[in-house]
Structures are given as C-alpha cells and as structure tokens.
Amino acid sequence: MDRTFNPVFAELPETVFERMSRLARERGAINLGQGFPDGQGPDDVRAAAARALENVSNQYPPMMGLASLRAAISAHYRHHQGLELDPTSEVMVTSGATEALAGALMALLRPGDEVVLFEPMYDAYLPLVRRAGGVPRFVTLKPPHFRLDDAALAAAFSERTRVVVLNDPLNPSATVLPQEDLARLAAYCCRFDAIALCDEVWEHVVFDGHRHRPLMALPGMRERTVKIGSAGKIFSLTGWKVGFVMACEPLMRVLSRAHQFLTFTTPPNLQEAVAYGLAKDDAYFTAMRAGLARSRDRLAAGLAGLGFTVLPSAGTYFLSIDIAAWGEDDETVCLRMVREHGVAAIPISAFYQEGAVRSLVRLCFAKTDATLDAALERLARMRPA
Ligand code: PMP
Ligand code: GLN
C-alpha cells in the first residue's frame, strides 16, 4: 500500500498536551501540563446529565442542538455579555470548541484565502487552517503583555485576508485583551472585509475584576464574527466536549453544513445538563472564578517563594514561569521537570510557529490545594541545570 498520506497530518507530531500527559502517567508525575481541573465539576450539573441519560431520548437530537440548550445559550449570552442571539437561526451546538473551529475553517475558507493567526496560538489552529486550504499569516505577540499592535496588524492584513482567528482570553499567556486592542482588530476586520473566528472558551475564567468582552459586540462585527464557547471550561468538565457556535444567519447556514458532516450531533444528555448549567445564577460563576483565583495565588506565591519568576495570570487555568535566566530552553526544562522532579508542564514554544518564545513554561493551577502543595514540594529541589 502507498504509505503517503495528507502531509498536513502525516508530518504532525503528537500534540504537546498528549505527549506531556503520557510522560506524566509513565513517570507517576503530578500533571500540571494539560489543562484540566482535579475536581469533578458541579454536582448538580453532573446529576442533570445522569438524570437526562435515564429519562431523555438517547437517539439523535436535532442537528443544530436541542432547542432547550439553544434557548439557554441565547439567554446566557444576553445575561452575561449583552448579546442578542436568535436561538433558532444564530446558535449551534457542537462536540466541543475543537469541532466548532474545524467546521468553521472548513466552511469559511476557500483555497488560497489568507488567515491571520496570532501566536502563541492553540495548537489545533494551524493544521486545521492548512487542511482547509488556508494560507496562514502570523502575528507574533510578545511577552509579557501579548498586545495587538497596529504595525503588526497592518503587515498581516491584506485584500486576501478572509479570516482572523482570535483567542481571548489567550491560552497559554493567560492575558485578556484590552478594549483598545479589540477595537483595533475590529477596524482591520471591517476595512478588509474579514471574518473574525473568536475562540472565547475561556470567557468566564477571568480574574481580578477583568471582564470578558466579545469581539462580536463591537461596531461592525455582528455580521462578521463567529463566536465559539465551550461547556468544558464553564463547568470544569473538560471531557464533556460540548461546544457552541454563535453567528449571524448567513454565516450559520454554511457553518451548519460543515457540522452536519463532521459530528452531526452531540450526546443529548450532556446537552440537557449544559442547558441546566448555563442558567445557573451569578453566584456560581463568581464562586468558580474566586476558587480558581485562590488556586492561582497559591501556586504563584509558592513558586515565587521558591525563587521562580512568575508571570501574572488574568484568566484561564494557567500561569507561566520565566526561565530566561536559566540558560536552557522551555522544552529542556519541561523534560527535566517531569523526568527528574515528577511535575509535568507545557513548554510555550509549542504554541509558536515563527517567532518562538522559548523562555516560558506553562503550569495549570486548576487543582486541589493538596496537588499544588505536592507539586511545590517537588519543585523546591529544581534548579537551573
Ligand atoms: N481553544 C482553546 C484556546 C482551548 O484552550 C481549548 C481547550 N482547552 C479548546 C479550544 C478546545 O475546547 P474543547 O475541549 O471544547 O474542544
Ligand atoms: N486546552 C487544553 C490545554 O491548553 C488541552 C486540550 C487538549 O489536550 N487538546 O491544556
């Protein structure tokens, strides 16, 4: 048999998250690499899923998602972000944000269309853009602020730009874009008639009084934005893979055509439970953020006490340590950390294609105090090589 396959996937390494989680399993390490919480998520949301598994149909739900979930999504975003979304024509349920991203790129891109990507970027974006026939144009965001500057946007956008992929809050930098940068990006999208594909899976996970602002709400963006969310992050249930897509009707029409041949539907009991969860009162969201902020502070203070240089984290499950002074790159430090000290982390260079930053290591703080303290105890012995 001919063993050449599509080069986009054939030449890809295994994702850094799987690689580091496997190393963690093999070494019995504490896994602060891949972003998933220690806990089980809210009991009532899991109970709603269990009840629905017993009592609700387990056959194919409607292709666009259960009506109850689409109504809940629309009500949720009206309440939390002031968006008006028609639940029947502007909301679709997907199997995780990843499916939403893949489907949107397949549906929106014509071969040769340019796609503006901000790096550091989530590792799924580039292969999906390439496989969809898009031509990437990178904008490298620099630590510690990871801001969008006008000169870089001017260099990346052109008449050939079809899509710009924005992740805000940004994984892995744990930064939230200021309104000024969103307005700058919106102006470029409007000027070049580009579609913004907004990966906002971390929208609820913001700290210290930061508020997430959807790009879709900016002037001129309503008809050119595809907004993506994920129940995995909202409810600390990353294995559920229930995502949602919001867009105006003409865009949604084509997005749904891709979705119908990717997954078509998503398990109905999980959809019911997410509909229940999205209607939870503000206290749930406030407590979720406060709990994560406490964990962030515990890990940050512990690391700082051990002499690590810790970058601020305004959102997501992550913070980074700066190892520029160590004389080693991030990959080397992560391998030493997991092999010699029993703590797995993620090298941030994995999120760069062009202007690689090799001096930052990402750690997940969405863990119990006991897990964080055990990791700190192990890291107390870690020194530059
Ligand atoms: N985008 C970003 C920026 C993420 O961090 C993640 C997962 N952590 C995803 C997409 C994937 O979300 P899902 O698990 O819902 O597919
Ligand atoms: N988004 C998660 C992270 O950043 C990982 C998801 C995955 O493993 N694909 O850690």
XYZ file of C-alpha atoms and ligand atoms in Angstrom:
411
model
C 0.000 0.000 0.000
C 1.089 3.563 -0.713
C 2.004 4.966 2.679
C 1.988 8.638 1.836
C -0.928 10.477 3.347
C -2.112 14.013 3.630
C 1.086 15.874 4.587
C -0.664 18.271 6.965
C -1.414 15.400 9.328
C 1.241 12.891 8.274
C 4.011 15.326 9.220
C 2.483 16.475 12.500
C 3.976 15.467 15.821
C 1.663 14.261 18.588
C 0.040 17.198 20.411
C 2.137 18.586 23.258
C -0.762 18.022 25.683
C -0.959 14.297 24.990
C 2.833 13.954 24.953
C 3.232 15.626 28.339
C 0.240 13.795 29.872
C 1.694 10.476 28.710
C 5.074 11.332 30.214
C 3.278 12.277 33.431
C 1.458 8.916 33.507
C 4.645 6.954 32.747
C 6.638 8.764 35.431
C 3.883 8.993 38.043
C 4.306 12.769 37.841
C 1.875 15.426 39.063
C 0.283 16.691 35.871
C 0.241 20.493 35.735
C 0.609 20.306 31.944
C -2.616 19.646 30.059
C -5.356 21.999 31.260
C -7.967 20.075 33.212
C -9.218 20.540 36.759
C -8.654 17.982 39.517
C -12.273 18.074 40.604
C -15.465 16.513 39.248
C -17.212 19.770 38.301
C -20.503 20.928 39.841
C -22.550 18.056 41.353
C -25.874 19.459 40.157
C -24.721 19.704 36.530
C -23.423 16.111 36.598
C -26.669 14.992 38.264
C -28.659 16.706 35.497
C -26.642 14.721 32.921
C -27.243 11.464 34.795
C -30.995 12.147 35.042
C -31.192 13.025 31.366
C -29.303 9.846 30.438
C -32.058 7.862 32.149
C -35.088 9.889 31.181
C -34.450 11.718 27.918
C -34.132 10.206 24.436
C -30.671 8.900 23.641
C -31.372 8.942 19.913
C -30.093 11.625 17.517
C -31.077 15.055 18.791
C -31.728 17.847 16.239
C -28.652 18.578 14.140
C -28.373 22.181 15.396
C -28.687 21.105 19.042
C -31.539 20.584 21.496
C -33.985 23.503 21.445
C -33.650 23.735 25.254
C -29.879 24.170 25.013
C -30.034 26.685 22.173
C -32.532 28.760 24.162
C -30.279 28.500 27.231
C -27.228 29.614 25.232
C -29.078 32.625 23.867
C -30.359 33.600 27.353
C -26.900 33.026 28.860
C -25.121 35.377 26.485
C -27.860 38.015 26.786
C -27.432 37.978 30.559
C -23.630 37.736 30.759
C -22.455 39.598 27.659
C -25.428 41.653 26.433
C -25.597 39.760 23.114
C -28.901 39.229 21.297
C -28.770 35.858 19.523
C -31.747 34.211 17.858
C -31.734 30.668 19.299
C -33.206 29.149 16.145
C -31.013 30.743 13.484
C -27.866 32.042 15.242
C -26.850 29.294 17.694
C -25.493 25.796 17.045
C -24.243 23.069 19.383
C -21.019 21.206 18.500
C -18.920 18.435 20.017
C -16.516 20.782 21.751
C -14.923 24.012 20.632
C -12.492 21.943 18.574
C -15.239 20.728 16.263
C -16.582 24.264 16.017
C -13.143 25.545 14.978
C -12.567 22.765 12.449
C -16.025 23.136 10.929
C -15.790 26.916 10.722
C -12.419 26.831 8.953
C -13.633 24.152 6.527
C -16.797 26.080 5.786
C -15.442 29.620 5.559
C -12.128 29.205 3.749
C -11.733 28.958 0.011
C -8.403 27.504 -1.195
C -5.738 30.204 -1.039
C -7.620 32.500 1.361
C -5.331 34.097 3.910
C -5.896 33.591 7.621
C -4.372 35.858 10.246
C -3.186 33.842 13.263
C -1.831 35.340 16.464
C 0.944 33.354 18.093
C 1.186 31.950 20.710
C -1.758 30.021 19.271
C -3.692 26.980 20.403
C -2.086 24.016 18.656
C -5.162 22.953 16.665
C -5.437 26.180 14.661
C -2.587 25.892 12.182
C -3.144 22.300 10.962
C -6.872 22.978 10.618
C -6.216 26.167 8.632
C -3.760 24.362 6.361
C -6.041 21.359 5.810
C -8.872 23.727 4.921
C -6.663 25.254 2.196
C -5.954 28.494 4.043
C -2.659 30.349 3.908
C -1.504 31.429 7.397
C -0.198 34.941 8.111
C 1.304 35.079 11.580
C 1.325 37.940 14.025
C 3.705 37.241 16.908
C 2.558 38.540 20.270
C 5.329 39.252 22.724
C 5.523 38.645 26.462
C 4.718 39.916 28.978
C 1.669 41.814 27.639
C 0.844 39.942 24.377
C -0.831 43.075 22.902
C -2.036 43.537 19.326
C -0.044 46.352 17.818
C -1.041 48.354 14.813
C 2.137 47.802 12.784
C 1.846 44.017 13.094
C -1.820 44.045 12.079
C -1.043 46.327 9.140
C 1.626 43.874 7.959
C -0.631 40.817 8.279
C -3.953 42.009 6.824
C -4.467 42.398 3.081
C -7.179 42.151 0.431
C -6.598 38.373 0.543
C -7.456 38.070 4.260
C -10.624 36.030 4.720
C -10.488 35.004 8.385
C -8.696 36.120 11.527
C -8.609 33.683 14.448
C -8.699 35.369 17.846
C -8.340 33.565 21.175
C -9.308 35.869 24.044
C -8.644 35.282 26.943
C -5.468 33.848 25.467
C -4.193 30.362 26.233
C -1.265 29.997 27.083
C -0.332 33.577 28.021
C -3.278 33.997 30.440
C -3.821 37.554 29.194
C -7.077 39.368 28.410
C -7.059 41.870 25.552
C -7.866 45.466 26.456
C -10.843 47.104 24.725
C -8.434 49.277 22.739
C -6.851 46.223 21.069
C -10.248 44.672 20.302
C -11.323 47.941 18.664
C -8.109 47.983 16.628
C -8.700 44.441 15.412
C -12.368 45.148 14.633
C -11.316 48.103 12.492
C -8.996 45.848 10.441
C -11.718 43.211 10.028
C -14.161 45.802 8.747
C -11.621 47.502 6.483
C -10.557 44.234 4.828
C -13.989 42.561 4.966
C -12.594 39.689 7.058
C -14.471 37.256 9.287
C -13.371 37.018 12.932
C -13.339 33.467 14.290
C -13.372 34.107 18.039
C -12.316 31.262 20.303
C -13.734 32.530 23.590
C -13.692 29.250 25.511
C -12.049 30.998 28.489
C -14.628 33.829 28.591
C -15.836 33.024 32.119
C -12.408 32.244 33.553
C -11.130 35.776 34.228
C -9.832 37.196 37.491
C -9.140 40.411 39.397
C -12.175 42.281 38.085
C -11.348 41.646 34.409
C -14.455 41.333 32.264
C -14.553 39.403 29.026
C -15.749 41.477 26.065
C -16.881 39.567 22.999
C -15.447 40.969 19.758
C -18.895 40.315 18.254
C -20.307 43.217 20.301
C -18.041 45.829 18.675
C -19.384 48.118 15.945
C -19.420 46.443 12.542
C -18.610 42.974 13.945
C -22.039 41.431 14.473
C -22.348 40.237 10.872
C -18.703 39.151 10.547
C -17.992 37.281 13.774
C -18.210 33.587 14.583
C -18.112 33.237 18.372
C -17.164 29.895 19.925
C -17.707 28.761 23.530
C -17.177 25.511 25.452
C -19.066 23.997 28.379
C -15.851 22.164 29.315
C -14.321 25.370 30.638
C -17.504 26.911 32.054
C -18.250 23.868 34.223
C -14.751 22.423 34.751
C -15.862 19.330 32.798
C -13.282 19.232 30.016
C -14.132 15.678 28.947
C -17.691 16.563 28.001
C -16.803 18.252 24.720
C -19.959 20.291 24.364
C -19.257 23.461 22.383
C -21.385 26.205 20.930
C -21.144 28.469 17.914
C -22.877 31.793 17.529
C -23.047 33.714 14.253
C -25.493 35.662 12.095
C -27.797 33.583 9.920
C -25.886 33.780 6.586
C -22.702 32.577 8.294
C -24.549 29.993 10.383
C -26.054 28.474 7.270
C -22.642 27.451 5.914
C -21.256 26.539 9.369
C -24.128 24.099 9.815
C -23.306 22.431 6.502
C -19.831 21.557 7.796
C -21.171 20.444 11.193
C -23.714 18.084 9.623
C -20.903 16.005 8.132
C -18.377 16.268 10.956
C -20.268 15.075 14.022
C -23.888 15.944 13.097
C -24.934 15.847 16.776
C -23.639 15.793 20.357
C -24.851 13.460 23.174
C -28.333 14.667 24.206
C -27.958 14.070 27.955
C -24.882 16.304 28.075
C -26.772 18.956 26.109
C -29.627 18.873 28.651
C -27.188 19.229 31.532
C -25.370 22.129 29.894
C -28.729 23.864 29.306
C -29.399 23.470 33.021
C -25.924 24.724 33.953
C -25.906 27.804 31.725
C -28.933 29.107 33.619
C -27.148 28.923 36.977
C -27.174 32.197 38.869
C -24.281 34.622 39.005
C -23.129 33.178 42.323
C -21.917 30.000 40.582
C -19.745 31.923 38.121
C -18.402 34.237 40.820
C -17.515 31.301 43.083
C -15.901 29.365 40.216
C -13.670 32.323 39.410
C -12.875 33.000 43.064
C -11.883 29.359 43.632
C -9.583 29.361 40.626
C -8.101 32.742 41.588
C -7.295 31.315 45.041
C -5.550 28.342 43.432
C -3.658 30.650 41.106
C -2.476 32.725 44.061
C -1.437 29.625 45.999
C 0.689 28.287 43.147
C 2.081 31.728 42.250
C 3.051 32.523 45.843
C 4.562 29.068 46.334
C 6.645 29.335 43.161
C 7.768 32.869 43.951
C 8.794 31.668 47.417
C 10.982 29.037 45.764
C 12.681 31.702 43.645
C 10.827 31.169 40.362
C 9.905 34.210 38.254
C 6.125 34.047 37.883
C 4.180 35.953 35.198
C 0.773 37.397 36.053
C -2.342 35.437 35.052
C -5.530 37.401 34.313
C -7.535 34.394 33.156
C -7.559 30.695 32.021
C -6.325 27.798 34.199
C -2.688 28.745 33.627
C 0.261 30.767 34.768
C 3.786 30.813 33.359
C 7.227 30.881 34.860
C 10.010 32.741 33.082
C 13.167 30.654 32.729
C 15.120 33.100 30.516
C 17.860 33.314 33.146
C 18.324 29.517 33.314
C 20.349 29.134 30.112
C 18.059 26.288 28.935
C 15.058 26.315 26.617
C 11.498 25.600 27.750
C 11.383 22.095 26.239
C 14.580 21.069 28.095
C 13.275 22.497 31.352
C 9.906 20.705 30.938
C 11.629 17.374 30.243
C 13.840 17.780 33.304
C 10.844 18.841 35.356
C 8.822 15.745 34.519
C 11.683 13.211 34.473
C 13.746 14.395 37.430
C 11.213 16.210 39.603
C 7.911 14.488 38.829
C 5.942 17.544 37.689
C 4.583 17.872 34.143
C 4.237 21.307 32.492
C 3.883 22.683 28.956
C 6.685 24.441 27.002
C 5.162 27.575 25.498
C 7.284 27.312 22.332
C 4.770 24.616 21.271
C 2.305 27.449 20.668
C 4.590 29.311 18.239
C 5.288 28.671 14.594
C 7.526 31.607 13.653
C 8.771 33.901 16.412
C 9.194 31.172 19.046
C 9.468 32.306 22.641
C 11.485 29.594 24.427
C 11.717 31.078 27.875
C 8.254 30.352 29.304
C 6.829 27.239 30.928
C 3.040 26.944 31.479
C 1.597 25.383 34.637
C -2.065 24.563 35.322
C -3.345 25.725 38.712
C -6.899 24.317 38.404
C -6.027 21.733 41.072
C -6.714 20.998 44.717
C -4.508 22.630 47.344
C -3.027 19.205 48.082
C -1.987 18.715 44.427
C -0.499 22.201 44.207
C 1.372 21.812 47.501
C 2.747 18.418 46.473
C 3.949 19.906 43.169
C 5.597 22.806 45.006
C 7.351 20.418 47.330
C 8.820 18.591 44.340
C 9.771 21.816 42.563
C 11.620 23.063 45.648
C 14.522 20.877 44.542
C 14.560 22.137 40.959
C 17.385 24.448 39.940
C 18.795 25.698 36.634
C 20.966 22.894 35.117
N -9.479 26.512 22.288
C -8.688 26.795 23.335
C -7.965 28.085 23.382
C -8.534 25.850 24.349
O -7.735 26.128 25.382
C -9.233 24.624 24.255
C -9.100 23.527 25.265
N -8.572 23.739 26.392
C -10.050 24.391 23.154
C -10.147 25.361 22.192
C -10.795 23.104 22.990
O -12.023 23.111 23.620
P -12.934 21.790 23.622
O -12.376 20.865 24.622
O -14.301 22.303 23.954
O -12.879 21.225 22.233
N -6.798 23.164 26.053
C -6.077 22.300 26.917
C -4.787 22.989 27.336
O -4.470 24.044 26.865
C -5.713 20.992 26.287
C -6.719 20.383 25.405
C -6.127 19.177 24.726
O -5.428 18.412 25.330
N -6.381 19.070 23.464
O -4.104 22.457 28.136
